[in-house]
Amino acid sequence: MEKILALNALSWLDRNPQLMVIVQKYGGTSVGSFDRIRNVAQRVKALHDEGHSVAVVVSAMSGVTDKLIAMAHEMSPNPSERELDVLVSTGEQQSIALLAMALQESGVPALSITGRQAGVRTTGSHTRARIDSLDGAQTRDLLEQGNVLIVAGFQGVNANGHIQTLGRGGSDLSAIAIASSLHADVCQILTDVDGVYTADPRVVPDARKLPEISYDELLELASVGTKVMQSRSVEFAKKFGVKFEVRSSLNNNPGTIVTEEHPNMESVVIRGVSIERSQARVTITSIPDQPGMSAKILNALAAGEINIDMIVSNIASDGLARHSFTMHTSDLGRAQAALQPVVSELSPDARVETEAGIGKLSVVGIGMRSHSGVAAQMFQALGDEGINIGMISTSEIKISVTVPEAKIEDAARAVHASFNLDKAPM
Amino acid sequence: MEKILALNALSWLDRNPQLMVIVQKYGGTSVGSFDRIRNVAQRVKALHDEGHSVAVVVSAMSGVTDKLIAMAHEMSPNPSERELDVLVSTGEQQSIALLAMALQESGVPALSITGRQAGVRTTGSHTRARIDSLDGAQTRDLLEQGNVLIVAGFQGVNANGHIQTLGRGGSDLSAIAIASSLHADVCQILTDVDGVYTADPRVVPDARKLPEISYDELLELASVGTKVMQSRSVEFAKKFGVKFEVRSSLNNNPGTIVTEEHPNMESVVIRGVSIERSQARVTITSIPDQPGMSAKILNALAAGEINIDMIVSNIASDGLARHSFTMHTSDLGRAQAALQPVVSELSPDARVETEAGIGKLSVVGIGMRSHSGVAAQMFQALGDEGINIGMISTSEIKISVTVPEAKIEDAARAVHASFNLDKAPM
């Protein structure tokens, strides 16, 4: 990948500098029917007709992947992941051919290529492989010859030539990798959301679409429930410096550009507010304040494959430690089972307490680094609404608190209003 | 291919010489449902459990290819053949994964591979490519590691890495090519017929399954309507000396072995009888007996893309030539249209006469080369039945005659009985 990035982005396509190399990615919903495929073809044709070089990454038609997985389960209750990859990757291979046909039908010289043909080399486990490298040589040649390329997302081949799929959000990852290898001027992730908002508009009616957000902010928002994209696609884009835009496949409105942070961004203290529901808290009390106690507890939870989120720990007045964790409510039973044997080892007095019905509210913004008083303003807004704060955790660009789940929407609206997120910054 | 064949067939798999390398091919009907796939898995497992090394070539589940083609036509009335190949090849990729899963479910270490992974390199046009070469190195490695290999038939990739399909009967071709590259001891084409019969059992009730037939005999039978396999698969097998067996996927009865001819085969004069219906005859009369006349006529038919079969030509008592051709009845109208302008150029007296309602009866056997009187015996049998013979054409191992279509079944039974084909030769 590095090797490819070392090339000069402007040099490989020798033509009018106003014309661009554009990578677009359309998800399963956007190609979910023959009519929608034709609609995508018209959008792509418009770019081609303007003279741009276009590579389009597509997912399987919505529903197809699930149908293929159901077929696998007809054969085996626990089908091998290697064979699942062989089977499921046919879904994208079908969409690329159909989209290429639709484009050709409207007079566009389109050519479909599989992940392998696009040079996507993978590594790691089947059904959740990582992109190891991307050889864009053939892709560039085919683009230079004037073709619109239709690339199967979500797939590649490993060093042994076996087909692998990239797991959830894999087509986004494919698109960003291909944009990187092509030094694309524009990478657009076309989806069924309009862009990234200051908050979920279903919860906060005056939420505002952000024109721009930094990778880190989107990563923090993604980690707290704003599921615009899988984190690893954003991380990949950050690593390789691929600026991309999240926009709607249903209209031509500008979306949100996700990019490296730049000094102007810091003038905004808070970029957005995010909520997570169905959280639970587990607290272990009366832990002897000795080294190694926390590790024992966390190891037990890891062995039980329980994802924990916030971790808060302190010493009570009796000199004994308390550890609290949050997790999804659905993990609570398994967490208790995993912790019980460990806790009695820690001390005869140690106890496990649990609480469900918790929500998590986070504010995210790189401006926090240079602005003080953000936490105070957030807590004030919640206090004014009479909302009690439970646990608190912070990172450099995020503050998260737990509140009663019943109050989570009120909390989001209060904080959103307090930071004036409905108004575009100066 | 030659390079691979130069290896010693016994050397590459180092183990008990009683164990064999077996290639099996199952068609779309044999894998047409989940239950049938499980049935195939059980048959393959039995071979694996006996210790043999097994590679299985499969077609798409029956109906899947047609469904994919229908999807293509939703996108374009005339979809590009390159994209059709990308789309249609997913059918085989799905069957290989499903069969591999079914085998794994019964404890067999199965591994599916696409045509590309099997090293099938193609050349020529999309949707009807030819196999150019086959690199069996990876296939052999995977077999040596103890895997049962499930290979997608009908597909390969060309020198540019683009997916190509092999056209009708392509999976048979894949199986024979893979058997060749693996120096397989056994190559079985599992199908919905039991083997090759002395005649169509629906027409000749006492038709007998042949234990053995030569490539050339099967080719001649195929060219006259016995559609056990596409000719090019048989030609490919002949070229590379791959002995194969046509047998049923529904039972374990021995089928028919197709092989190089050997001296014992010649003791049988006639191997089988074949019929074709819906034939038509076109005769051009009063052609000046000059050089170049026949070429003009044949060029006109070729330009009209009309496949002609038998060609008979002679000089009438008036010193003018007559040319007769047979063709399928459905081509008759187009043939007349193509010939009309040419015929009036030939001579003002030349005329086109046509006749439909014709059947063609052929007897095939390499024994003909060393036996005389075959034609006489065939004509006698037909004469005894009161069946009139129209055109006659012969090759080294075949005699074909036209008879009224209404009499074609009687004719087949009479000739079959005359040559005692219901009885196994001594």
GROMACS .gro file of N, CA, C and O in nm, chain A residues 33-35 37-38 61 67-68 70-80 82-87 89-91 93-102 104-105 110-114 116-117 138 142 157 160-163, chain B residues 33-35 37-38 61 67-68 70-80 82-87 89-91 93-102 104-105 110-114 116-117 138 142 157 160-163:
model
  432
   33SER      N    1  -3.268  -0.355  -0.591
   33SER     CA    2  -3.366  -0.401  -0.691
   33SER      C    3  -3.314  -0.361  -0.828
   33SER      O    4  -3.221  -0.281  -0.838
   34PHE      N    5  -3.375  -0.416  -0.932
   34PHE     CA    6  -3.330  -0.382  -1.067
   34PHE      C    7  -3.345  -0.233  -1.092
   34PHE      O    8  -3.258  -0.168  -1.151
   35ASP      N    9  -3.456  -0.173  -1.043
   35ASP     CA   10  -3.476  -0.030  -1.061
   35ASP      C   11  -3.370   0.052  -0.989
   35ASP      O   12  -3.321   0.152  -1.041
   37ILE      N   13  -3.069  -0.046  -0.920
   37ILE     CA   14  -2.943  -0.061  -0.994
   37ILE      C   15  -2.942   0.035  -1.112
   37ILE      O   16  -2.842   0.102  -1.138
   38ARG      N   17  -3.055   0.045  -1.181
   38ARG     CA   18  -3.063   0.141  -1.293
   38ARG      C   19  -3.042   0.285  -1.243
   38ARG      O   20  -2.979   0.366  -1.310
   61MET      N   21  -2.685  -0.718  -0.349
   61MET     CA   22  -2.822  -0.667  -0.341
   61MET      C   23  -2.877  -0.701  -0.203
   61MET      O   24  -2.854  -0.812  -0.153
   67LYS      N   25  -2.975  -1.458   0.227
   67LYS     CA   26  -3.029  -1.577   0.159
   67LYS      C   27  -2.918  -1.681   0.139
   67LYS      O   28  -2.941  -1.801   0.159
   68LEU      N   29  -2.801  -1.633   0.104
   68LEU     CA   30  -2.690  -1.726   0.084
   68LEU      C   31  -2.651  -1.792   0.215
   68LEU      O   32  -2.621  -1.911   0.221
   70ALA      N   33  -2.850  -1.846   0.462
   70ALA     CA   34  -2.955  -1.944   0.492
   70ALA      C   35  -2.933  -2.072   0.413
   70ALA      O   36  -2.955  -2.183   0.465
   71MET      N   37  -2.888  -2.060   0.288
   71MET     CA   38  -2.857  -2.179   0.208
   71MET      C   39  -2.745  -2.260   0.274
   71MET      O   40  -2.751  -2.383   0.281
   72ALA      N   41  -2.645  -2.190   0.323
   72ALA     CA   42  -2.534  -2.258   0.390
   72ALA      C   43  -2.586  -2.337   0.510
   72ALA      O   44  -2.545  -2.452   0.533
   73HIS      N   45  -2.680  -2.277   0.582
   73HIS     CA   46  -2.731  -2.345   0.701
   73HIS      C   47  -2.820  -2.464   0.666
   73HIS      O   48  -2.844  -2.550   0.750
   74GLU      N   49  -2.867  -2.468   0.540
   74GLU     CA   50  -2.935  -2.590   0.495
   74GLU      C   51  -2.837  -2.706   0.486
   74GLU      O   52  -2.874  -2.822   0.499
   75MET      N   53  -2.714  -2.674   0.459
   75MET     CA   54  -2.611  -2.777   0.441
   75MET      C   55  -2.546  -2.817   0.572
   75MET      O   56  -2.503  -2.930   0.590
   76SER      N   57  -2.537  -2.721   0.664
   76SER     CA   58  -2.464  -2.747   0.788
   76SER      C   59  -2.508  -2.646   0.893
   76SER      O   60  -2.518  -2.528   0.863
   77PRO      N   61  -2.532  -2.693   1.015
   77PRO     CA   62  -2.570  -2.596   1.119
   77PRO      C   63  -2.454  -2.501   1.149
   77PRO      O   64  -2.476  -2.391   1.200
   78ASN      N   65  -2.334  -2.543   1.117
   78ASN     CA   66  -2.217  -2.463   1.150
   78ASN      C   67  -2.121  -2.466   1.032
   78ASN      O   68  -2.014  -2.526   1.040
   79PRO      N   69  -2.159  -2.404   0.920
   79PRO     CA   70  -2.078  -2.417   0.799
   79PRO      C   71  -1.940  -2.357   0.815
   79PRO      O   72  -1.922  -2.260   0.890
   80SER      N   73  -1.844  -2.411   0.745
   80SER     CA   74  -1.707  -2.362   0.757
   80SER      C   75  -1.700  -2.219   0.705
   80SER      O   76  -1.764  -2.183   0.606
   82ARG      N   77  -1.451  -2.071   0.568
   82ARG     CA   78  -1.388  -2.064   0.436
   82ARG      C   79  -1.492  -2.082   0.326
   82ARG      O   80  -1.496  -2.007   0.228
   83GLU      N   81  -1.580  -2.181   0.343
   83GLU     CA   82  -1.681  -2.206   0.240
   83GLU      C   83  -1.788  -2.098   0.239
   83GLU      O   84  -1.842  -2.064   0.134
   84LEU      N   85  -1.818  -2.043   0.357
   84LEU     CA   86  -1.911  -1.930   0.361
   84LEU      C   87  -1.858  -1.816   0.275
   84LEU      O   88  -1.934  -1.751   0.202
   85ASP      N   89  -1.728  -1.792   0.281
   85ASP     CA   90  -1.671  -1.685   0.200
   85ASP      C   91  -1.687  -1.713   0.050
   85ASP      O   92  -1.718  -1.622  -0.027
   86VAL      N   93  -1.665  -1.839   0.011
   86VAL     CA   94  -1.681  -1.875  -0.130
   86VAL      C   95  -1.825  -1.849  -0.173
   86VAL      O   96  -1.853  -1.796  -0.280
   87LEU      N   97  -1.918  -1.887  -0.085
   87LEU     CA   98  -2.060  -1.876  -0.116
   87LEU      C   99  -2.106  -1.730  -0.116
   87LEU      O  100  -2.167  -1.681  -0.212
   89SER      N  101  -1.948  -1.448  -0.127
   89SER     CA  102  -1.885  -1.353  -0.219
   89SER      C  103  -1.951  -1.354  -0.356
   89SER      O  104  -1.929  -1.262  -0.436
   90THR      N  105  -2.034  -1.454  -0.384
   90THR     CA  106  -2.106  -1.453  -0.513
   90THR      C  107  -2.210  -1.341  -0.516
   90THR      O  108  -2.247  -1.295  -0.624
   91GLY      N  109  -2.256  -1.296  -0.400
   91GLY     CA  110  -2.356  -1.189  -0.396
   91GLY      C  111  -2.302  -1.062  -0.459
   91GLY      O  112  -2.368  -1.000  -0.544
   93GLN      N  113  -2.047  -1.045  -0.658
   93GLN     CA  114  -2.010  -1.073  -0.798
   93GLN      C  115  -2.133  -1.059  -0.888
   93GLN      O  116  -2.120  -1.017  -1.003
   94GLN      N  117  -2.249  -1.092  -0.835
   94GLN     CA  118  -2.370  -1.074  -0.913
   94GLN      C  119  -2.403  -0.925  -0.930
   94GLN      O  120  -2.436  -0.879  -1.040
   95SER      N  121  -2.392  -0.848  -0.821
   95SER     CA  122  -2.427  -0.705  -0.836
   95SER      C  123  -2.335  -0.632  -0.932
   95SER      O  124  -2.382  -0.545  -1.006
   96ILE      N  125  -2.205  -0.664  -0.929
   96ILE     CA  126  -2.116  -0.590  -1.019
   96ILE      C  127  -2.151  -0.618  -1.165
   96ILE      O  128  -2.152  -0.526  -1.248
   97ALA      N  129  -2.184  -0.744  -1.196
   97ALA     CA  130  -2.219  -0.775  -1.335
   97ALA      C  131  -2.347  -0.702  -1.374
   97ALA      O  132  -2.356  -0.644  -1.482
   98LEU      N  133  -2.446  -0.702  -1.284
   98LEU     CA  134  -2.574  -0.638  -1.318
   98LEU      C  135  -2.557  -0.487  -1.335
   98LEU      O  136  -2.612  -0.428  -1.428
   99LEU      N  137  -2.480  -0.424  -1.247
   99LEU     CA  138  -2.459  -0.280  -1.261
   99LEU      C  139  -2.381  -0.249  -1.388
   99LEU      O  140  -2.413  -0.153  -1.459
  100ALA      N  141  -2.281  -0.331  -1.418
  100ALA     CA  142  -2.205  -0.308  -1.542
  100ALA      C  143  -2.298  -0.319  -1.663
  100ALA      O  144  -2.291  -0.238  -1.755
  101MET      N  145  -2.388  -0.418  -1.661
  101MET     CA  146  -2.482  -0.432  -1.772
  101MET      C  147  -2.573  -0.310  -1.784
  101MET      O  148  -2.598  -0.261  -1.895
  102ALA      N  149  -2.621  -0.260  -1.669
  102ALA     CA  150  -2.710  -0.144  -1.671
  102ALA      C  151  -2.636  -0.023  -1.729
  102ALA      O  152  -2.692   0.056  -1.806
  104GLN      N  153  -2.372  -0.030  -1.936
  104GLN     CA  154  -2.350  -0.054  -2.079
  104GLN      C  155  -2.477  -0.025  -2.157
  104GLN      O  156  -2.473   0.029  -2.268
  105GLU      N  157  -2.590  -0.061  -2.096
  105GLU     CA  158  -2.719  -0.039  -2.162
  105GLU      C  159  -2.742   0.111  -2.186
  105GLU      O  160  -2.808   0.149  -2.281
  110ALA      N  161  -1.861   0.013  -1.925
  110ALA     CA  162  -1.837  -0.035  -1.788
  110ALA      C  163  -1.777  -0.173  -1.791
  110ALA      O  164  -1.796  -0.249  -1.886
  111LEU      N  165  -1.704  -0.206  -1.684
  111LEU     CA  166  -1.636  -0.334  -1.675
  111LEU      C  167  -1.642  -0.375  -1.529
  111LEU      O  168  -1.605  -0.298  -1.441
  112SER      N  169  -1.691  -0.495  -1.501
  112SER     CA  170  -1.696  -0.539  -1.362
  112SER      C  171  -1.570  -0.617  -1.327
  112SER      O  172  -1.517  -0.691  -1.409
  113ILE      N  173  -1.521  -0.598  -1.205
  113ILE     CA  174  -1.407  -0.679  -1.160
  113ILE      C  175  -1.430  -0.724  -1.016
  113ILE      O  176  -1.490  -0.654  -0.935
  114THR      N  177  -1.385  -0.844  -0.989
  114THR     CA  178  -1.398  -0.901  -0.854
  114THR      C  179  -1.292  -0.838  -0.762
  114THR      O  180  -1.203  -0.767  -0.808
  116ARG      N  181  -1.052  -0.991  -0.624
  116ARG     CA  182  -0.922  -1.043  -0.666
  116ARG      C  183  -0.868  -0.963  -0.783
  116ARG      O  184  -0.751  -0.921  -0.784
  117GLN      N  185  -0.953  -0.937  -0.883
  117GLN     CA  186  -0.907  -0.863  -1.000
  117GLN      C  187  -0.870  -0.719  -0.964
  117GLN      O  188  -0.783  -0.659  -1.029
  138GLN      N  189  -0.373  -0.305  -1.220
  138GLN     CA  190  -0.470  -0.340  -1.324
  138GLN      C  191  -0.588  -0.242  -1.322
  138GLN      O  192  -0.637  -0.200  -1.427
  142LEU      N  193  -0.714  -0.022  -1.638
  142LEU     CA  194  -0.849  -0.031  -1.694
  142LEU      C  195  -0.919   0.105  -1.692
  142LEU      O  196  -0.993   0.140  -1.784
  157VAL      N  197  -0.868  -1.186  -0.199
  157VAL     CA  198  -0.811  -1.320  -0.187
  157VAL      C  199  -0.687  -1.312  -0.100
  157VAL      O  200  -0.615  -1.213  -0.100
  160ASN      N  201  -0.285  -1.741  -0.036
  160ASN     CA  202  -0.300  -1.870  -0.103
  160ASN      C  203  -0.402  -1.866  -0.216
  160ASN      O  204  -0.436  -1.971  -0.272
  161GLY      N  205  -0.455  -1.748  -0.245
  161GLY     CA  206  -0.552  -1.737  -0.354
  161GLY      C  207  -0.692  -1.775  -0.313
  161GLY      O  208  -0.781  -1.786  -0.397
  162HIS      N  209  -0.715  -1.798  -0.183
  162HIS     CA  210  -0.849  -1.833  -0.138
  162HIS      C  211  -0.931  -1.705  -0.119
  162HIS      O  212  -0.881  -1.604  -0.069
  163ILE      N  213  -1.060  -1.715  -0.156
  163ILE     CA  214  -1.150  -1.601  -0.142
  163ILE      C  215  -1.174  -1.574   0.006
  163ILE      O  216  -1.201  -1.666   0.083
  459SER      N  217  -3.094  -2.974  -0.571
  459SER     CA  218  -3.164  -2.939  -0.446
  459SER      C  219  -3.070  -2.970  -0.331
  459SER      O  220  -2.968  -3.037  -0.349
  460PHE      N  221  -3.106  -2.920  -0.213
  460PHE     CA  222  -3.021  -2.946  -0.097
  460PHE      C  223  -3.009  -3.097  -0.071
  460PHE      O  224  -2.901  -3.148  -0.040
  461ASP      N  225  -3.121  -3.170  -0.087
  461ASP     CA  226  -3.117  -3.315  -0.067
  461ASP      C  227  -3.026  -3.383  -0.168
  461ASP      O  228  -2.952  -3.475  -0.135
  463ILE      N  229  -2.772  -3.249  -0.318
  463ILE     CA  230  -2.633  -3.217  -0.284
  463ILE      C  231  -2.585  -3.310  -0.173
  463ILE      O  232  -2.475  -3.364  -0.178
  464ARG      N  233  -2.673  -3.333  -0.074
  464ARG     CA  234  -2.636  -3.427   0.033
  464ARG      C  235  -2.614  -3.568  -0.023
  464ARG      O  236  -2.523  -3.639   0.021
  487MET      N  237  -2.656  -2.548  -0.963
  487MET     CA  238  -2.782  -2.614  -0.933
  487MET      C  239  -2.878  -2.590  -1.050
  487MET      O  240  -2.883  -2.478  -1.102
  493LYS      N  241  -3.191  -1.862  -1.419
  493LYS     CA  242  -3.237  -1.749  -1.338
  493LYS      C  243  -3.139  -1.632  -1.348
  493LYS      O  244  -3.181  -1.515  -1.359
  494LEU      N  245  -3.011  -1.662  -1.347
  494LEU     CA  246  -2.911  -1.555  -1.358
  494LEU      C  247  -2.921  -1.488  -1.495
  494LEU      O  248  -2.910  -1.364  -1.506
  496ALA      N  249  -3.186  -1.464  -1.673
  496ALA     CA  250  -3.307  -1.381  -1.670
  496ALA      C  251  -3.280  -1.249  -1.598
  496ALA      O  252  -3.329  -1.142  -1.638
  497MET      N  253  -3.199  -1.253  -1.490
  497MET     CA  254  -3.163  -1.129  -1.420
  497MET      C  255  -3.086  -1.036  -1.515
  497MET      O  256  -3.109  -0.914  -1.518
  498ALA      N  257  -2.996  -1.094  -1.592
  498ALA     CA  258  -2.919  -1.013  -1.687
  498ALA      C  259  -3.012  -0.943  -1.785
  498ALA      O  260  -2.995  -0.825  -1.816
  499HIS      N  261  -3.114  -1.017  -1.829
  499HIS     CA  262  -3.206  -0.957  -1.927
  499HIS      C  263  -3.295  -0.850  -1.864
  499HIS      O  264  -3.353  -0.769  -1.937
  500GLU      N  265  -3.304  -0.849  -1.731
  500GLU     CA  266  -3.372  -0.737  -1.665
  500GLU      C  267  -3.290  -0.609  -1.682
  500GLU      O  268  -3.343  -0.499  -1.683
  501MET      N  269  -3.160  -0.624  -1.693
  501MET     CA  270  -3.072  -0.508  -1.703
  501MET      C  271  -3.054  -0.463  -1.846
  501MET      O  272  -3.032  -0.345  -1.873
  502SER      N  273  -3.058  -0.558  -1.937
  502SER     CA  274  -3.027  -0.526  -2.077
  502SER      C  275  -3.087  -0.633  -2.166
  502SER      O  276  -3.074  -0.752  -2.137
  503PRO      N  277  -3.151  -0.592  -2.276
  503PRO     CA  278  -3.204  -0.695  -2.367
  503PRO      C  279  -3.092  -0.776  -2.431
  503PRO      O  280  -3.114  -0.888  -2.473
  504ASN      N  281  -2.974  -0.719  -2.433
  504ASN     CA  282  -2.863  -0.786  -2.500
  504ASN      C  283  -2.737  -0.767  -2.415
  504ASN      O  284  -2.646  -0.694  -2.452
  505PRO      N  285  -2.733  -0.831  -2.299
  505PRO     CA  286  -2.623  -0.805  -2.205
  505PRO      C  287  -2.489  -0.848  -2.263
  505PRO      O  288  -2.483  -0.942  -2.342
  506SER      N  289  -2.385  -0.781  -2.221
  506SER     CA  290  -2.252  -0.812  -2.273
  506SER      C  291  -2.212  -0.952  -2.227
  506SER      O  292  -2.240  -0.994  -2.115
  508ARG      N  293  -1.918  -1.066  -2.170
  508ARG     CA  294  -1.819  -1.062  -2.062
  508ARG      C  295  -1.889  -1.056  -1.927
  508ARG      O  296  -1.854  -1.129  -1.834
  509GLU      N  297  -1.989  -0.968  -1.916
  509GLU     CA  298  -2.059  -0.954  -1.788
  509GLU      C  299  -2.147  -1.076  -1.759
  509GLU      O  300  -2.164  -1.115  -1.643
  510LEU      N  301  -2.202  -1.136  -1.864
  510LEU     CA  302  -2.278  -1.260  -1.844
  510LEU      C  303  -2.188  -1.365  -1.778
  510LEU      O  304  -2.231  -1.438  -1.688
  511ASP      N  305  -2.064  -1.372  -1.821
  511ASP     CA  306  -1.972  -1.470  -1.763
  511ASP      C  307  -1.948  -1.443  -1.614
  511ASP      O  308  -1.942  -1.535  -1.533
  512VAL      N  309  -1.931  -1.313  -1.581
  512VAL     CA  310  -1.911  -1.277  -1.440
  512VAL      C  311  -2.033  -1.319  -1.358
  512VAL      O  312  -2.021  -1.375  -1.248
  513LEU      N  313  -2.151  -1.295  -1.416
  513LEU     CA  314  -2.275  -1.324  -1.344
  513LEU      C  315  -2.301  -1.474  -1.335
  513LEU      O  316  -2.324  -1.529  -1.225
  515SER      N  317  -2.112  -1.734  -1.375
  515SER     CA  318  -2.014  -1.819  -1.306
  515SER      C  319  -2.038  -1.824  -1.155
  515SER      O  320  -1.983  -1.909  -1.087
  516THR      N  321  -2.122  -1.733  -1.103
  516THR     CA  322  -2.152  -1.742  -0.960
  516THR      C  323  -2.236  -1.867  -0.929
  516THR      O  324  -2.235  -1.914  -0.817
  517GLY      N  325  -2.307  -1.919  -1.028
  517GLY     CA  326  -2.390  -2.038  -1.005
  517GLY      C  327  -2.304  -2.157  -0.962
  517GLY      O  328  -2.335  -2.224  -0.861
  519GLN      N  329  -2.004  -2.136  -0.844
  519GLN     CA  330  -1.932  -2.102  -0.720
  519GLN      C  331  -2.020  -2.129  -0.599
  519GLN      O  332  -1.972  -2.167  -0.492
  520GLN      N  333  -2.152  -2.112  -0.617
  520GLN     CA  334  -2.242  -2.144  -0.506
  520GLN      C  335  -2.250  -2.295  -0.484
  520GLN      O  336  -2.244  -2.343  -0.371
  521SER      N  337  -2.260  -2.372  -0.592
  521SER     CA  338  -2.271  -2.518  -0.571
  521SER      C  339  -2.147  -2.577  -0.506
  521SER      O  340  -2.158  -2.667  -0.425
  522ILE      N  341  -2.028  -2.529  -0.547
  522ILE     CA  342  -1.908  -2.589  -0.487
  522ILE      C  343  -1.904  -2.563  -0.337
  522ILE      O  344  -1.869  -2.653  -0.259
  523ALA      N  345  -1.942  -2.443  -0.296
  523ALA     CA  346  -1.940  -2.412  -0.152
  523ALA      C  347  -2.041  -2.500  -0.079
  523ALA      O  348  -2.010  -2.557   0.027
  524LEU      N  349  -2.160  -2.515  -0.136
  524LEU     CA  350  -2.264  -2.593  -0.069
  524LEU      C  351  -2.224  -2.740  -0.060
  524LEU      O  352  -2.242  -2.805   0.045
  525LEU      N  353  -2.167  -2.794  -0.167
  525LEU     CA  354  -2.126  -2.935  -0.163
  525LEU      C  355  -2.011  -2.954  -0.063
  525LEU      O  356  -2.009  -3.052   0.012
  526ALA      N  357  -1.918  -2.859  -0.062
  526ALA     CA  358  -1.808  -2.870   0.035
  526ALA      C  359  -1.862  -2.868   0.178
  526ALA      O  360  -1.819  -2.946   0.264
  527MET      N  361  -1.960  -2.782   0.204
  527MET     CA  362  -2.021  -2.777   0.338
  527MET      C  363  -2.088  -2.910   0.373
  527MET      O  364  -2.076  -2.959   0.486
  528ALA      N  365  -2.160  -2.966   0.276
  528ALA     CA  366  -2.229  -3.093   0.301
  528ALA      C  367  -2.128  -3.203   0.332
  528ALA      O  368  -2.149  -3.287   0.421
  530GLN      N  369  -1.819  -3.157   0.456
  530GLN     CA  370  -1.760  -3.128   0.587
  530GLN      C  371  -1.855  -3.171   0.697
  530GLN      O  372  -1.811  -3.223   0.801
  531GLU      N  373  -1.984  -3.151   0.673
  531GLU     CA  374  -2.084  -3.189   0.772
  531GLU      C  375  -2.081  -3.339   0.799
  531GLU      O  376  -2.113  -3.384   0.909
  536ALA      N  377  -1.329  -3.137   0.296
  536ALA     CA  378  -1.353  -3.089   0.159
  536ALA      C  379  -1.312  -2.943   0.147
  536ALA      O  380  -1.312  -2.869   0.246
  537LEU      N  381  -1.279  -2.905   0.026
  537LEU     CA  382  -1.233  -2.770  -0.001
  537LEU      C  383  -1.284  -2.733  -0.139
  537LEU      O  384  -1.264  -2.806  -0.235
  538SER      N  385  -1.355  -2.621  -0.149
  538SER     CA  386  -1.406  -2.580  -0.281
  538SER      C  387  -1.306  -2.488  -0.349
  538SER      O  388  -1.241  -2.408  -0.283
  539ILE      N  389  -1.292  -2.502  -0.479
  539ILE     CA  390  -1.206  -2.409  -0.555
  539ILE      C  391  -1.276  -2.369  -0.685
  539ILE      O  392  -1.346  -2.448  -0.746
  540THR      N  393  -1.256  -2.244  -0.722
  540THR     CA  394  -1.314  -2.193  -0.847
  540THR      C  395  -1.232  -2.245  -0.966
  540THR      O  396  -1.124  -2.304  -0.949
  542ARG      N  397  -1.063  -2.066  -1.165
  542ARG     CA  398  -0.934  -1.997  -1.160
  542ARG      C  399  -0.838  -2.067  -1.065
  542ARG      O  400  -0.722  -2.091  -1.099
  543GLN      N  401  -0.888  -2.101  -0.945
  543GLN     CA  402  -0.801  -2.167  -0.848
  543GLN      C  403  -0.756  -2.304  -0.896
  543GLN      O  404  -0.649  -2.351  -0.860
  564GLN      N  405  -0.160  -2.646  -0.802
  564GLN     CA  406  -0.225  -2.622  -0.673
  564GLN      C  407  -0.327  -2.733  -0.642
  564GLN      O  408  -0.339  -2.778  -0.529
  568LEU      N  409  -0.329  -2.962  -0.306
  568LEU     CA  410  -0.442  -2.969  -0.214
  568LEU      C  411  -0.491  -3.113  -0.200
  568LEU      O  412  -0.530  -3.156  -0.091
  583VAL      N  413  -1.032  -1.857  -1.622
  583VAL     CA  414  -0.999  -1.716  -1.647
  583VAL      C  415  -0.905  -1.709  -1.766
  583VAL      O  416  -0.824  -1.799  -1.788
  586ASN      N  417  -0.595  -1.235  -1.933
  586ASN     CA  418  -0.607  -1.107  -1.863
  586ASN      C  419  -0.671  -1.121  -1.726
  586ASN      O  420  -0.700  -1.021  -1.661
  587GLY      N  421  -0.697  -1.246  -1.685
  587GLY     CA  422  -0.757  -1.266  -1.553
  587GLY      C  423  -0.908  -1.247  -1.551
  587GLY      O  424  -0.968  -1.246  -1.445
  588HIS      N  425  -0.970  -1.230  -1.668
  588HIS     CA  426  -1.115  -1.213  -1.672
  588HIS      C  427  -1.182  -1.350  -1.669
  588HIS      O  428  -1.135  -1.445  -1.733
  589ILE      N  429  -1.294  -1.356  -1.598
  589ILE     CA  430  -1.369  -1.481  -1.588
  589ILE      C  431  -1.431  -1.515  -1.723
  589ILE      O  432  -1.491  -1.428  -1.786
   0.00000   0.00000   0.00000
